[in-house]
Structure formats: C-alpha cells, structure tokens
C-alpha cells in the first residue's frame, strides 16, 4: 500500500457523503424564518401593549433568549438544531443556546471552575471578535468623520 | 509459548483461553439490534451516577464484576487487569476499577483499546506471567462529547461522516493455556501508527482505515493466510465510510475482505432508524460487540474463526486545534474455537476455573 496523502484524500472524498445542501437550506430557512417571524410578532405585541419601538425590540430579544434557554434546559433546542442548522444558530436564540449549554454541561465541576470558567467557552470567541470588529468599525467611522 | 512470526505477528503456540466475558450498554445501544446480546443494559444514561465520568466508571465496574461473576471467580483470581477508555488520564478505568484490588495496567489506544487490552492480556496469559487476566474497555457518549466536542445541549449539526460514540463497555477474562474452556487467542498483531493526512476530526473512519488496512495486510502476510480462511474479519469502528475505504485500500494489494468483513460500528446500531450517521465508535463499541454478539456466537457454535481488529484515532483536542492530522492505529487479535477439545466443538459458555 503505497499511497500519497493526496491520493488518499481523493479516495476519502469518494466515500464521504456531503450534507444535503438543499434540504439543509430549506430547514434553515423555515426554522430561522419562523424564529424571526416570532420575533416580529413579539415586537408587534409589545408595541400593542404600549411599549415604544426600542423597548419593544429589547423585550423581544429578552423573550427569545429566555425561550432559547428554556428549550435548551428541556433538551429540545439541540434536537431542533440538529435539523435546522444555521436556522437556529444565527438568530439570537443560537447565542443563548451557546451560553446555556456549557452552563448545564460543566456545572458538574462546580460553580467556579466548572460553570464560571466554561460559560463562554463557545460564545467567548464570538464576543471577543464581535467587540473587536465593533471597535475597528468605530475607529474607521470616526476617522471618516474627521475627513468629511 | 509465544513465537514471533513474520514481521510483527505473535503466534500463541499454546493458546490462552477466553473463559468468560460480559458486556454493558446504555440506552441507544439497547434500542439497537444487539439489545438481546448484552449482559446488562439500562435506559438510564447516567447509570445512576451524578456525573457522566462516574457513569462511565460504573460501566467498567459493572463489566468486570459481571465477567467475574459469570466465570465464578473472585477479584483475587485475576492477576492483572488491562483497561482503558477515551478520557483524559483514563479516569473511567482508574476510578471504575479502584475498588477491585487487582493489579492494573492502564492503556490508551483510543478506540483500539479493546484489541490492545485483549492482546496484552493474552500475551501475559500465554507467557506464564499470569494465570488469568481481564481485558476491559469502555466509552460513554456524553463523556466523549464534552471532552472532544461540544456540550450535549449545544445546537450543532453532525456531518454525515461523523460517528456516534457508544455508551458501552466490555470485559473478557483470559486464562493461561489449559485453564478453562472457551475461544482461544491464536495470534496477535500489534498495529503501527499510520497517518495519511486526514485532518477532519469528524471523519474518524477515514482516519483509521489506513491503519486497519496496514495491520490486516501485515497479519495475512505474516501468517500466509487469506481473508477467506476466516469466517469473519471484524473491524472495530470504521463505520460505513471507513469500511468502504478499507476495501479500496486493500484492493491496492489485491486483498479482498468484503465478503467476510463486518464492522462493530455498523453492527451496534441500526443506521437507518438511529441517526448515528456513519456508525458507532468509541472503545466501548468494539468492546461491547465483541463481548456480546461475537463471543456469544462462539459459545453457541455459530462462529469458530475470526479476526478482530479494533481501530483507534490517536488525536486530542489540542492536536486538532493545532492543525495536526489524525493518526490511526489498529491492533489485531485472531480468535478461534477451542479445537483442543475432544469433540472439536466450541466450548460451552459456562467457563470455569
């Protein structure tokens, strides 16, 4: 058996099925769309109850995060996500799941070294690079303001 | 006596005996096709313990206790136990077996551990180092997920090439030649590390297939035998992807094992209904399949000559994060029926001292 890594890679590709792009896209569209529709409905509902636009949006985010955390705790979020993929990952619910799931998982190592230390193990990079990108964007925005 | 033949195969001229065995399995395994074959199954994934690691230790403990009970042996009748699992510092083994008081040799061979432990136990028993040894391996889906991948409740998707870590374990009691009845270990071939540059940690079958091909080829050359000389060539956990690749790899050397090949990762679950993607994996996968269906078939006289090749992917989360490829390893154990018996029939499953 004399096989280069490149030749082997070809063999591996031949037998490694890819994900079904169409099916995954449909699932992501339907579930992600449903979450966004729910969000829109909540904004409307909070507005109807008298909240101004900004407050209604904030309350909607809080509600979706709560729902996601609840479904994560009930072991349902991962089951939906198994089908929905990016549909449950991209909305704010995905971020909530990324924080709650390590909290549940690592509480067995205690509140400090377990839950506390591992809480942001998945969402940490998102926060780090999200904040960094915002800072860079802010600096560019400021400099452009000086030029203009 | 043990004799080295060919390049790296050890022939057990007086063959050690697998006098008894036991398997333990969890919920998803219980829902699979081998449900009736296991000695102990539970729908409680935590095995009544507070943490997943303790649950996996409970699997090891149960597997060893059951094997000893079935063999009618005490802890003190076992000279050495060879045990391993997938966890950092092999804690499932050390905590699961700490109360047994049996001298322990801890092993890490990733998912090849059952063949590694069985090989070493057989060598010890055949060489006169021990009268009886136990070989154990376990894995647990939840401990593996949290160590190697993501929290259980995290909403991620598994790729079609991914495999499902078995929540299971198995233990075999190996006795020195002439002590008890049961299937015999005739040959052992220790695997080399083979790495053909697979970097996808979600395609373990592809990472391990070259190691399996290398060990099988070496064994067949060393012993001058052909695949058709065996009723079954059973790989550990290559799954669907790895098994297909294995056929192609061996075909390059004009070796065709497909007619007699099966894989523990394909036997443990029903891939159509159980969403395990490419099949099962984990040390417990090959351990539990060997210690239930396979040795059970030996006891019932339905099998009498097989090759058992457990395959392991020697990666860690650190090596993967550093961009390293996934090295594979595969150890082979040749098991055949107790032909020294006057009837020529396989030994009854009772076993004995």
Short mmCIF file of C-alpha atoms in Angstrom, two decimals:
data_model
loop_
_atom_site.label_atom_id
_atom_site.label_comp_id
_atom_site.label_asym_id
_atom_site.label_seq_id
_atom_site.Cartn_x
_atom_site.Cartn_y
_atom_site.Cartn_z
CA UNK A 1 0.00 0.00 0.00
CA UNK A 2 1.92 2.98 -1.31
CA UNK A 3 -0.40 5.93 -1.31
CA UNK A 4 0.34 9.62 -1.05
CA UNK A 5 -1.77 11.83 1.17
CA UNK A 6 -3.24 13.48 -1.92
CA UNK A 7 -4.22 10.17 -3.48
CA UNK A 8 -5.76 9.09 -0.21
CA UNK A 9 -7.68 12.32 0.07
CA UNK A 10 -9.31 11.54 -3.29
CA UNK A 11 -10.28 8.09 -2.01
CA UNK A 12 -11.73 9.59 1.19
CA UNK A 13 -13.76 12.14 -0.76
CA UNK A 14 -15.21 9.38 -2.91
CA UNK A 15 -16.76 7.65 0.11
CA UNK A 16 -17.51 10.62 2.36
CA UNK A 17 -21.05 11.81 1.70
CA UNK A 18 -21.61 15.55 1.97
CA UNK A 19 -24.51 17.20 3.73
CA UNK A 20 -27.65 17.64 1.67
CA UNK A 21 -27.37 21.33 0.81
CA UNK A 22 -30.92 21.78 -0.47
CA UNK A 23 -32.56 20.02 2.48
CA UNK A 24 -30.37 21.87 4.99
CA UNK A 25 -31.17 25.21 3.33
CA UNK A 26 -34.90 24.55 3.41
CA UNK A 27 -34.77 23.60 7.08
CA UNK A 28 -32.62 26.61 7.96
CA UNK A 29 -34.93 28.92 6.01
CA UNK A 30 -38.12 27.58 7.56
CA UNK A 31 -36.93 27.39 11.17
CA UNK A 32 -34.80 30.55 11.04
CA UNK A 33 -37.66 32.34 9.34
CA UNK A 34 -40.11 31.08 11.96
CA UNK A 35 -37.89 32.41 14.77
CA UNK A 36 -37.68 35.81 13.04
CA UNK A 37 -41.43 35.83 12.43
CA UNK A 38 -41.97 35.08 16.10
CA UNK A 39 -39.66 37.99 16.90
CA UNK A 40 -41.61 40.30 14.63
CA UNK A 41 -44.88 39.15 16.20
CA UNK A 42 -43.46 39.84 19.67
CA UNK A 43 -42.38 43.34 18.66
CA UNK A 44 -45.92 43.95 17.44
CA UNK A 45 -47.40 42.53 20.63
CA UNK A 46 -45.18 44.59 22.97
CA UNK A 47 -45.96 47.68 20.84
CA UNK A 48 -49.66 46.90 21.14
CA UNK A 49 -49.24 46.73 24.91
CA UNK A 50 -47.79 50.25 24.83
CA UNK A 51 -44.01 49.77 24.58
CA UNK A 52 -42.13 52.20 22.34
CA UNK A 53 -40.15 50.79 19.41
CA UNK A 54 -36.81 50.46 21.24
CA UNK A 55 -38.34 48.93 24.36
CA UNK A 56 -40.40 46.50 22.27
CA UNK A 57 -37.23 45.36 20.45
CA UNK A 58 -35.38 44.91 23.73
CA UNK A 59 -38.25 42.95 25.25
CA UNK A 60 -38.37 40.76 22.14
CA UNK A 61 -34.64 39.93 22.43
CA UNK A 62 -35.09 39.11 26.10
CA UNK A 63 -38.10 36.91 25.33
CA UNK A 64 -36.29 34.98 22.57
CA UNK A 65 -33.23 34.48 24.76
CA UNK A 66 -35.47 33.21 27.54
CA UNK A 67 -37.28 30.82 25.21
CA UNK A 68 -34.00 29.50 23.85
CA UNK A 69 -32.59 28.98 27.34
CA UNK A 70 -35.76 27.19 28.36
CA UNK A 71 -35.72 24.90 25.34
CA UNK A 72 -32.01 24.21 25.93
CA UNK A 73 -32.74 23.27 29.52
CA UNK A 74 -35.54 20.98 28.37
CA UNK A 75 -33.13 19.23 25.93
CA UNK A 76 -35.22 20.37 22.97
CA UNK A 77 -33.09 23.09 21.40
CA UNK A 78 -30.35 20.70 20.24
CA UNK A 79 -32.95 18.40 18.72
CA UNK A 80 -34.46 21.23 16.69
CA UNK A 81 -30.98 22.48 15.79
CA UNK A 82 -29.96 19.02 14.57
CA UNK A 83 -32.34 19.64 11.67
CA UNK A 84 -32.41 23.42 11.47
CA UNK A 85 -28.65 24.08 11.48
CA UNK A 86 -27.98 27.74 10.72
CA UNK A 87 -31.70 28.40 11.18
CA UNK A 88 -31.28 28.05 14.95
CA UNK A 89 -27.61 29.09 15.07
CA UNK A 90 -27.78 32.54 13.50
CA UNK A 91 -30.68 34.20 15.38
CA UNK A 92 -30.12 35.45 18.93
CA UNK A 93 -31.55 32.15 20.17
CA UNK A 94 -28.39 30.40 18.95
CA UNK A 95 -26.24 32.66 21.05
CA UNK A 96 -28.37 31.98 24.11
CA UNK A 97 -28.03 28.24 23.49
CA UNK A 98 -24.26 28.64 23.18
CA UNK A 99 -24.14 30.15 26.68
CA UNK A 100 -26.71 27.96 28.42
CA UNK A 101 -25.45 24.61 27.10
CA UNK A 102 -21.94 24.91 28.65
CA UNK A 103 -23.57 26.14 31.86
CA UNK A 104 -25.54 22.91 32.05
CA UNK A 105 -22.66 20.73 30.90
CA UNK A 106 -19.92 22.00 33.18
CA UNK A 107 -21.83 22.56 36.40
CA UNK A 108 -20.59 19.11 37.43
CA UNK A 109 -17.14 20.67 38.00
CA UNK A 110 -18.58 23.29 40.36
CA UNK A 111 -19.87 26.84 40.14
CA UNK A 112 -16.44 28.48 39.81
CA UNK A 113 -14.09 26.14 37.93
CA UNK A 114 -16.93 24.50 36.03
CA UNK A 115 -19.83 26.78 35.21
CA UNK A 116 -18.00 30.07 35.75
CA UNK A 117 -14.87 29.16 33.82
CA UNK A 118 -16.58 27.36 30.96
CA UNK A 119 -19.69 29.54 30.50
CA UNK A 120 -18.27 31.40 27.50
CA UNK A 121 -16.31 28.50 26.03
CA UNK A 122 -18.36 28.65 22.81
CA UNK A 123 -19.64 32.23 22.83
CA UNK A 124 -16.34 33.72 24.07
CA UNK A 125 -14.72 33.93 20.61
CA UNK A 126 -17.90 35.50 19.23
CA UNK A 127 -17.82 38.16 21.94
CA UNK A 128 -14.06 38.79 21.56
CA UNK A 129 -14.15 39.20 17.80
CA UNK A 130 -17.57 40.85 17.76
CA UNK A 131 -16.40 43.57 20.16
CA UNK A 132 -13.07 43.89 18.33
CA UNK A 133 -14.84 44.32 14.99
CA UNK A 134 -17.12 46.95 16.54
CA UNK A 135 -14.10 48.88 17.87
CA UNK A 136 -12.34 48.79 14.48
CA UNK A 137 -15.54 49.86 12.77
CA UNK A 138 -15.94 52.67 15.30
CA UNK A 139 -12.39 53.93 14.68
CA UNK A 140 -12.91 53.90 10.90
CA UNK A 141 -16.23 55.68 11.31
CA UNK A 142 -14.58 58.32 13.50
CA UNK A 143 -11.71 58.87 11.05
CA UNK A 144 -14.10 59.18 8.12
CA UNK A 145 -15.99 61.81 10.10
CA UNK A 146 -12.75 63.79 10.51
CA UNK A 147 -12.04 63.67 6.77
CA UNK A 148 -15.58 64.67 5.86
CA UNK B 1 4.90 -20.29 24.33
CA UNK B 2 4.71 -17.23 22.17
CA UNK B 3 6.65 -17.02 18.94
CA UNK B 4 7.15 -14.09 16.65
CA UNK B 5 6.31 -14.98 13.08
CA UNK B 6 6.90 -12.86 10.01
CA UNK B 7 7.40 -9.20 10.66
CA UNK B 8 5.23 -8.46 13.64
CA UNK B 9 2.74 -11.18 14.44
CA UNK B 10 2.87 -13.14 17.66
CA UNK B 11 1.72 -16.75 17.43
CA UNK B 12 0.39 -18.29 20.63
CA UNK B 13 1.62 -21.84 20.28
CA UNK B 14 -0.35 -22.87 23.32
CA UNK B 15 -3.25 -20.54 23.10
CA UNK B 16 -4.77 -18.61 26.00
CA UNK B 17 -8.49 -19.06 26.55
CA UNK B 18 -11.29 -16.52 26.76
CA UNK B 19 -13.08 -18.24 29.59
CA UNK B 20 -15.77 -15.63 30.17
CA UNK B 21 -16.90 -12.17 29.14
CA UNK B 22 -19.51 -9.54 29.84
CA UNK B 23 -20.93 -6.50 28.11
CA UNK B 24 -22.68 -3.42 29.40
CA UNK B 25 -24.65 -0.99 27.24
CA UNK B 26 -26.72 2.17 27.50
CA UNK B 27 -29.98 3.44 26.10
CA UNK B 28 -29.26 3.95 22.43
CA UNK B 29 -27.36 0.65 22.27
CA UNK B 30 -30.29 -1.04 23.99
CA UNK B 31 -32.54 0.34 21.25
CA UNK B 32 -30.24 -1.12 18.60
CA UNK B 33 -30.16 -4.56 17.00
CA UNK B 34 -27.91 -6.15 19.66
CA UNK B 35 -30.21 -5.42 22.58
CA UNK B 36 -30.71 -9.07 23.49
CA UNK B 37 -27.00 -9.88 23.39
CA UNK B 38 -25.78 -7.61 26.19
CA UNK B 39 -25.36 -8.86 29.74
CA UNK B 40 -26.50 -5.58 31.23
CA UNK B 41 -28.45 -2.75 29.66
CA UNK B 42 -30.05 0.33 31.13
CA UNK B 43 -32.18 3.13 29.80
CA UNK B 44 -30.54 5.42 32.36
CA UNK B 45 -27.66 7.11 30.52
CA UNK B 46 -26.24 8.30 33.84
CA UNK B 47 -26.11 4.73 35.22
CA UNK B 48 -27.46 6.16 38.47
CA UNK B 49 -24.42 8.41 38.93
CA UNK B 50 -24.11 12.17 39.33
CA UNK B 51 -21.64 12.86 36.51
CA UNK B 52 -21.04 11.32 33.10
CA UNK B 53 -17.50 10.35 34.08
CA UNK B 54 -18.82 8.44 37.07
CA UNK B 55 -21.34 6.81 34.75
CA UNK B 56 -18.55 5.56 32.51
CA UNK B 57 -16.63 4.28 35.53
CA UNK B 58 -19.80 2.43 36.50
CA UNK B 59 -19.78 0.77 33.07
CA UNK B 60 -16.25 -0.55 33.62
CA UNK B 61 -17.05 -1.66 37.13
CA UNK B 62 -20.16 -3.47 36.00
CA UNK B 63 -18.43 -5.13 33.05
CA UNK B 64 -15.61 -6.53 35.19
CA UNK B 65 -17.92 -7.55 38.04
CA UNK B 66 -20.26 -9.36 35.65
CA UNK B 67 -17.46 -11.16 33.81
CA UNK B 68 -16.01 -12.37 37.10
CA UNK B 69 -19.43 -13.40 38.36
CA UNK B 70 -20.17 -15.36 35.18
CA UNK B 71 -16.79 -17.06 35.43
CA UNK B 72 -17.35 -17.83 39.11
CA UNK B 73 -14.14 -16.02 40.01
CA UNK B 74 -13.10 -13.69 42.82
CA UNK B 75 -11.15 -10.47 42.32
CA UNK B 76 -8.09 -12.20 43.72
CA UNK B 77 -8.28 -14.84 40.97
CA UNK B 78 -7.31 -12.20 38.42
CA UNK B 79 -3.58 -11.44 38.26
CA UNK B 80 -3.74 -8.33 36.09
CA UNK B 81 -6.39 -6.16 34.56
CA UNK B 82 -5.66 -4.29 31.32
CA UNK B 83 -8.05 -1.40 30.99
CA UNK B 84 -8.55 1.75 29.01
CA UNK B 85 -11.01 4.36 27.86
CA UNK B 86 -11.11 7.63 25.95
CA UNK B 87 -10.97 10.10 28.81
CA UNK B 88 -8.02 12.26 29.80
CA UNK B 89 -5.77 10.26 32.13
CA UNK B 90 -8.06 7.25 31.55
CA UNK B 91 -10.17 8.12 34.58
CA UNK B 92 -13.08 5.86 33.64
CA UNK B 93 -10.74 2.89 34.09
CA UNK B 94 -8.87 4.02 37.17
CA UNK B 95 -11.96 5.15 39.07
CA UNK B 96 -14.11 2.29 37.83
CA UNK B 97 -11.59 -0.33 38.90
CA UNK B 98 -10.11 1.21 42.04
CA UNK B 99 -12.10 -0.97 44.41
CA UNK B 100 -11.22 -4.29 42.78
CA UNK B 101 -7.73 -4.55 44.20
CA UNK B 102 -6.42 -6.14 41.00
CA UNK B 103 -3.02 -5.01 39.65
CA UNK B 104 -3.87 -2.58 36.87
CA UNK B 105 -2.16 -1.80 33.60
CA UNK B 106 -3.87 1.28 32.21
CA UNK B 107 -3.94 1.68 28.46
CA UNK B 108 -4.69 4.36 25.95
CA UNK B 109 -5.27 3.19 22.42
CA UNK B 110 -8.25 5.39 21.62
CA UNK B 111 -10.94 3.17 20.09
CA UNK B 112 -8.42 0.35 19.52
CA UNK B 113 -8.23 -0.22 23.27
CA UNK B 114 -10.22 -3.45 23.40
CA UNK B 115 -7.87 -5.18 20.94
CA UNK B 116 -4.88 -3.67 22.74
CA UNK B 117 -6.03 -4.84 26.16
CA UNK B 118 -7.01 -8.26 24.82
CA UNK B 119 -3.63 -8.61 23.06
CA UNK B 120 -1.66 -7.78 26.18
CA UNK B 121 -3.83 -9.93 28.43
CA UNK B 122 -3.34 -12.83 26.00
CA UNK B 123 0.43 -12.32 25.90
CA UNK B 124 0.57 -12.26 29.70
CA UNK B 125 -1.59 -15.37 29.98
CA UNK B 126 0.25 -17.29 27.26
CA UNK B 127 3.72 -16.43 28.52
CA UNK B 128 3.22 -17.66 32.05
CA UNK B 129 3.18 -14.16 33.52
CA UNK B 130 -0.39 -14.66 34.66
CA UNK B 131 -2.93 -17.41 35.25
CA UNK B 132 -5.82 -15.12 34.47
CA UNK B 133 -6.10 -11.56 33.20
CA UNK B 134 -9.00 -9.31 32.47
CA UNK B 135 -9.17 -7.04 29.44
CA UNK B 136 -11.58 -4.12 29.65
CA UNK B 137 -12.55 -1.07 27.64
CA UNK B 138 -15.37 1.44 27.81
CA UNK B 139 -16.70 4.63 26.32
CA UNK B 140 -19.63 6.91 27.03
CA UNK B 141 -21.27 9.22 24.52
CA UNK B 142 -21.62 12.06 27.00
CA UNK B 143 -18.06 11.96 28.39
CA UNK B 144 -16.64 11.83 24.87
CA UNK B 145 -18.81 14.69 23.64
CA UNK B 146 -17.86 17.02 26.45
CA UNK B 147 -14.17 16.17 26.21
CA UNK B 148 -13.71 16.05 22.45
CA UNK B 149 -16.56 18.11 21.06
CA UNK B 150 -19.27 20.38 22.42
CA UNK B 151 -21.71 20.44 25.33
CA UNK B 152 -24.57 17.97 24.89
CA UNK B 153 -27.28 20.60 24.71
CA UNK B 154 -25.44 22.75 22.20
CA UNK B 155 -27.42 23.01 18.99
CA UNK B 156 -24.94 21.80 16.41
CA UNK B 157 -25.27 19.54 13.41
CA UNK B 158 -23.32 16.32 12.88
CA UNK B 159 -21.78 15.73 9.49
CA UNK B 160 -22.76 12.56 7.58
CA UNK B 161 -19.25 11.14 8.14
CA UNK B 162 -19.40 11.61 11.92
CA UNK B 163 -19.78 8.58 14.18
CA UNK B 164 -21.67 8.05 17.39
CA UNK B 165 -19.59 7.23 20.48
CA UNK B 166 -21.07 4.15 22.10
CA UNK B 167 -22.16 4.21 25.71
CA UNK B 168 -20.93 0.73 26.41
CA UNK B 169 -18.16 -1.44 27.72
CA UNK B 170 -16.91 -4.97 27.69
CA UNK B 171 -14.64 -7.23 29.70
CA UNK B 172 -13.03 -10.55 28.77
CA UNK B 173 -11.34 -12.91 31.20
CA UNK B 174 -8.31 -14.50 29.58
CA UNK B 175 -6.87 -17.64 31.17
CA UNK B 176 -3.50 -19.29 30.65
CA UNK B 177 -3.44 -22.23 28.21
CA UNK B 178 -5.08 -25.30 29.68
CA UNK B 179 -7.04 -23.40 32.30
CA UNK B 180 -10.68 -23.49 31.34
CA UNK B 181 -12.62 -23.70 28.12
CA UNK B 182 -13.63 -21.15 25.58
CA UNK B 183 -12.47 -19.49 22.38
CA UNK B 184 -8.70 -19.24 22.02
CA UNK B 185 -6.48 -16.35 21.06
CA UNK B 186 -4.16 -17.76 18.36
CA UNK B 187 -2.38 -14.70 17.06
CA UNK B 188 -1.85 -11.08 17.90
CA UNK B 189 -0.58 -8.37 15.56
CA UNK B 190 0.26 -5.05 17.13
CA UNK B 191 -0.52 -2.09 14.91
CA UNK B 192 1.71 0.69 13.65
CA UNK B 193 0.72 4.33 13.64
CA UNK B 194 -0.48 5.13 10.14
CA UNK B 195 -1.31 8.68 9.13
CA UNK B 196 -2.41 9.61 5.64
CA UNK B 197 -3.10 13.22 6.49
CA UNK B 198 -6.81 13.22 7.32
CA UNK B 199 -7.49 16.40 9.31
CA UNK B 200 -11.27 16.13 9.60
CA UNK B 201 -11.94 15.05 13.17
CA UNK B 202 -15.49 14.29 12.08
CA UNK B 203 -14.31 11.59 9.72
CA UNK B 204 -12.66 9.08 12.03
CA UNK B 205 -13.43 6.16 9.74
CA UNK B 206 -11.27 7.72 7.04
CA UNK B 207 -8.51 8.48 9.55
CA UNK B 208 -8.41 4.90 10.86
CA UNK B 209 -8.96 2.86 7.69
CA UNK B 210 -5.29 3.02 6.56
CA UNK B 211 -4.15 1.63 9.93
CA UNK B 212 -6.65 -1.21 9.67
CA UNK B 213 -5.51 -1.99 6.13
CA UNK B 214 -1.87 -1.97 7.22
CA UNK B 215 -2.42 -4.33 10.15
CA UNK B 216 -4.64 -6.74 8.20
CA UNK B 217 -2.12 -6.91 5.36
CA UNK B 218 0.76 -7.47 7.77
CA UNK B 219 -1.13 -10.25 9.55
CA UNK B 220 -2.11 -12.04 6.34
CA UNK B 221 1.49 -11.86 5.09
CA UNK B 222 2.97 -12.99 8.40
CA UNK B 223 0.66 -15.97 8.70
CA UNK B 224 0.43 -16.82 4.98
CA UNK B 225 -3.35 -16.88 5.19
CA UNK B 226 -6.09 -15.35 3.04
CA UNK B 227 -9.25 -13.47 4.08
CA UNK B 228 -11.38 -16.43 3.04
CA UNK B 229 -9.65 -18.55 5.68
CA UNK B 230 -11.73 -16.66 8.24
CA UNK B 231 -15.44 -16.63 8.83
CA UNK B 232 -15.39 -13.02 9.87
CA UNK B 233 -12.95 -10.14 9.70
CA UNK B 234 -14.36 -7.72 12.21
CA UNK B 235 -13.02 -4.18 12.39
CA UNK B 236 -13.63 -2.02 15.43
CA UNK B 237 -15.33 1.17 14.46
CA UNK B 238 -14.61 2.20 10.90
CA UNK B 239 -18.29 2.76 10.24
CA UNK B 240 -19.70 3.00 6.75
CA UNK B 241 -17.16 5.46 5.37
CA UNK B 242 -14.08 3.76 6.84
CA UNK B 243 -15.23 0.29 5.79
CA UNK B 244 -15.69 1.35 2.17
CA UNK B 245 -12.26 2.97 2.15
CA UNK B 246 -10.71 -0.12 3.75
CA UNK B 247 -11.91 -2.30 0.84
CA UNK B 248 -10.34 0.07 -1.67
CA UNK B 249 -7.08 0.30 0.27
CA UNK B 250 -6.72 -3.47 0.49
CA UNK B 251 -7.71 -3.83 -3.16
CA UNK B 252 -4.50 -1.95 -3.99
CA UNK B 253 -2.69 -5.02 -2.64
CA UNK B 254 -5.12 -7.45 -4.29
CA UNK B 255 -6.71 -8.34 -0.96
CA UNK B 256 -10.48 -8.67 -0.88
CA UNK B 257 -12.04 -8.86 2.55
CA UNK B 258 -15.51 -7.57 1.63
CA UNK B 259 -17.24 -11.00 1.58
CA UNK B 260 -16.19 -11.78 5.16
CA UNK B 261 -15.93 -8.29 6.63
CA UNK B 262 -18.13 -6.54 9.13
CA UNK B 263 -17.62 -3.63 11.47
CA UNK B 264 -18.63 -3.26 15.12
CA UNK B 265 -19.71 0.33 14.41
CA UNK B 266 -22.18 -0.98 11.83
CA UNK B 267 -23.40 -3.87 13.99
CA UNK B 268 -24.12 -1.90 17.15
CA UNK B 269 -26.77 0.42 15.71
CA UNK B 270 -29.41 0.44 13.05
CA UNK B 271 -28.16 3.30 10.92
CA UNK B 272 -31.48 3.67 9.14
CA UNK B 273 -33.51 4.42 12.22
CA UNK B 274 -30.99 5.58 14.85
CA UNK B 275 -29.38 8.70 13.34
CA UNK B 276 -25.83 7.64 14.18
CA UNK B 277 -24.59 8.93 10.81
CA UNK B 278 -21.67 6.75 9.63
CA UNK B 279 -21.99 4.28 12.53
CA UNK B 280 -20.80 3.70 16.09
CA UNK B 281 -17.39 4.41 17.56
CA UNK B 282 -15.58 4.58 20.89
CA UNK B 283 -13.66 1.90 22.81
CA UNK B 284 -16.96 0.63 24.13
CA UNK B 285 -18.27 -0.03 20.63
CA UNK B 286 -15.84 -2.83 19.74
CA UNK B 287 -15.62 -3.97 23.37
CA UNK B 288 -19.37 -4.42 23.75
CA UNK B 289 -19.87 -6.01 20.32
CA UNK B 290 -17.02 -8.47 20.92
CA UNK B 291 -18.21 -9.32 24.42
CA UNK B 292 -21.83 -9.84 23.40
CA UNK B 293 -22.67 -10.87 19.85
CA UNK B 294 -19.28 -12.20 18.74
CA UNK B 295 -18.12 -14.24 21.71
CA UNK B 296 -21.77 -15.23 22.21
CA UNK B 297 -21.72 -16.72 18.72
CA UNK B 298 -18.54 -18.62 19.60
CA UNK B 299 -20.33 -20.04 22.64
CA UNK B 300 -23.30 -21.05 20.53
CA UNK B 301 -21.03 -22.67 17.96
CA UNK B 302 -22.02 -20.20 15.24
CA UNK B 303 -18.53 -18.81 14.80
CA UNK B 304 -15.20 -20.54 15.09
CA UNK B 305 -12.53 -18.45 13.39
CA UNK B 306 -12.37 -14.68 13.28
CA UNK B 307 -10.03 -11.72 13.14
CA UNK B 308 -10.86 -8.87 15.49
CA UNK B 309 -9.23 -5.58 14.57
CA UNK B 310 -10.09 -2.63 16.79
CA UNK B 311 -9.12 0.70 15.28
CA UNK B 312 -8.19 3.89 17.08
CA UNK B 313 -7.79 7.54 16.12
CA UNK B 314 -4.93 8.96 18.16
CA UNK B 315 -5.95 12.60 18.28
CA UNK B 316 -6.62 15.04 21.06
CA UNK B 317 -8.48 18.33 21.09
CA UNK B 318 -5.11 20.06 21.40
CA UNK B 319 -3.58 18.31 18.38
CA UNK B 320 -6.67 19.04 16.30
CA UNK B 321 -6.71 22.70 17.33
CA UNK B 322 -3.04 22.92 16.32
CA UNK B 323 -3.93 21.68 12.86
CA UNK B 324 -2.39 18.21 13.21
CA UNK B 325 -3.77 15.34 11.18
CA UNK B 326 -5.38 12.31 12.80
CA UNK B 327 -3.04 9.31 13.16
CA UNK B 328 -4.70 5.91 13.22
CA UNK B 329 -3.76 2.60 14.81
CA UNK B 330 -5.22 -0.88 14.62
CA UNK B 331 -4.40 -3.99 16.64
CA UNK B 332 -5.45 -7.45 15.51
CA UNK B 333 -6.43 -10.49 17.54
CA UNK B 334 -7.07 -13.84 15.88
CA UNK B 335 -9.65 -15.81 17.84
CA UNK B 336 -10.68 -19.35 17.03
CA UNK B 337 -12.74 -22.03 18.67
CA UNK B 338 -11.34 -24.38 21.26
CA UNK B 339 -10.14 -27.07 18.86
CA UNK B 340 -8.19 -28.81 21.59
CA UNK B 341 -11.47 -30.11 22.89
CA UNK B 342 -12.14 -33.75 22.03
CA UNK B 343 -15.46 -33.02 20.32
CA UNK B 344 -14.00 -30.25 18.24
CA UNK B 345 -16.99 -28.16 19.19
CA UNK B 346 -16.64 -24.68 20.63
CA UNK B 347 -16.57 -24.55 24.38
CA UNK B 348 -19.74 -24.10 26.35
CA UNK B 349 -20.20 -20.61 27.68
CA UNK B 350 -20.07 -21.66 31.31
CA UNK B 351 -16.30 -21.36 31.54
CA UNK B 352 -14.54 -22.44 34.69
CA UNK B 353 -11.55 -22.08 36.85
#
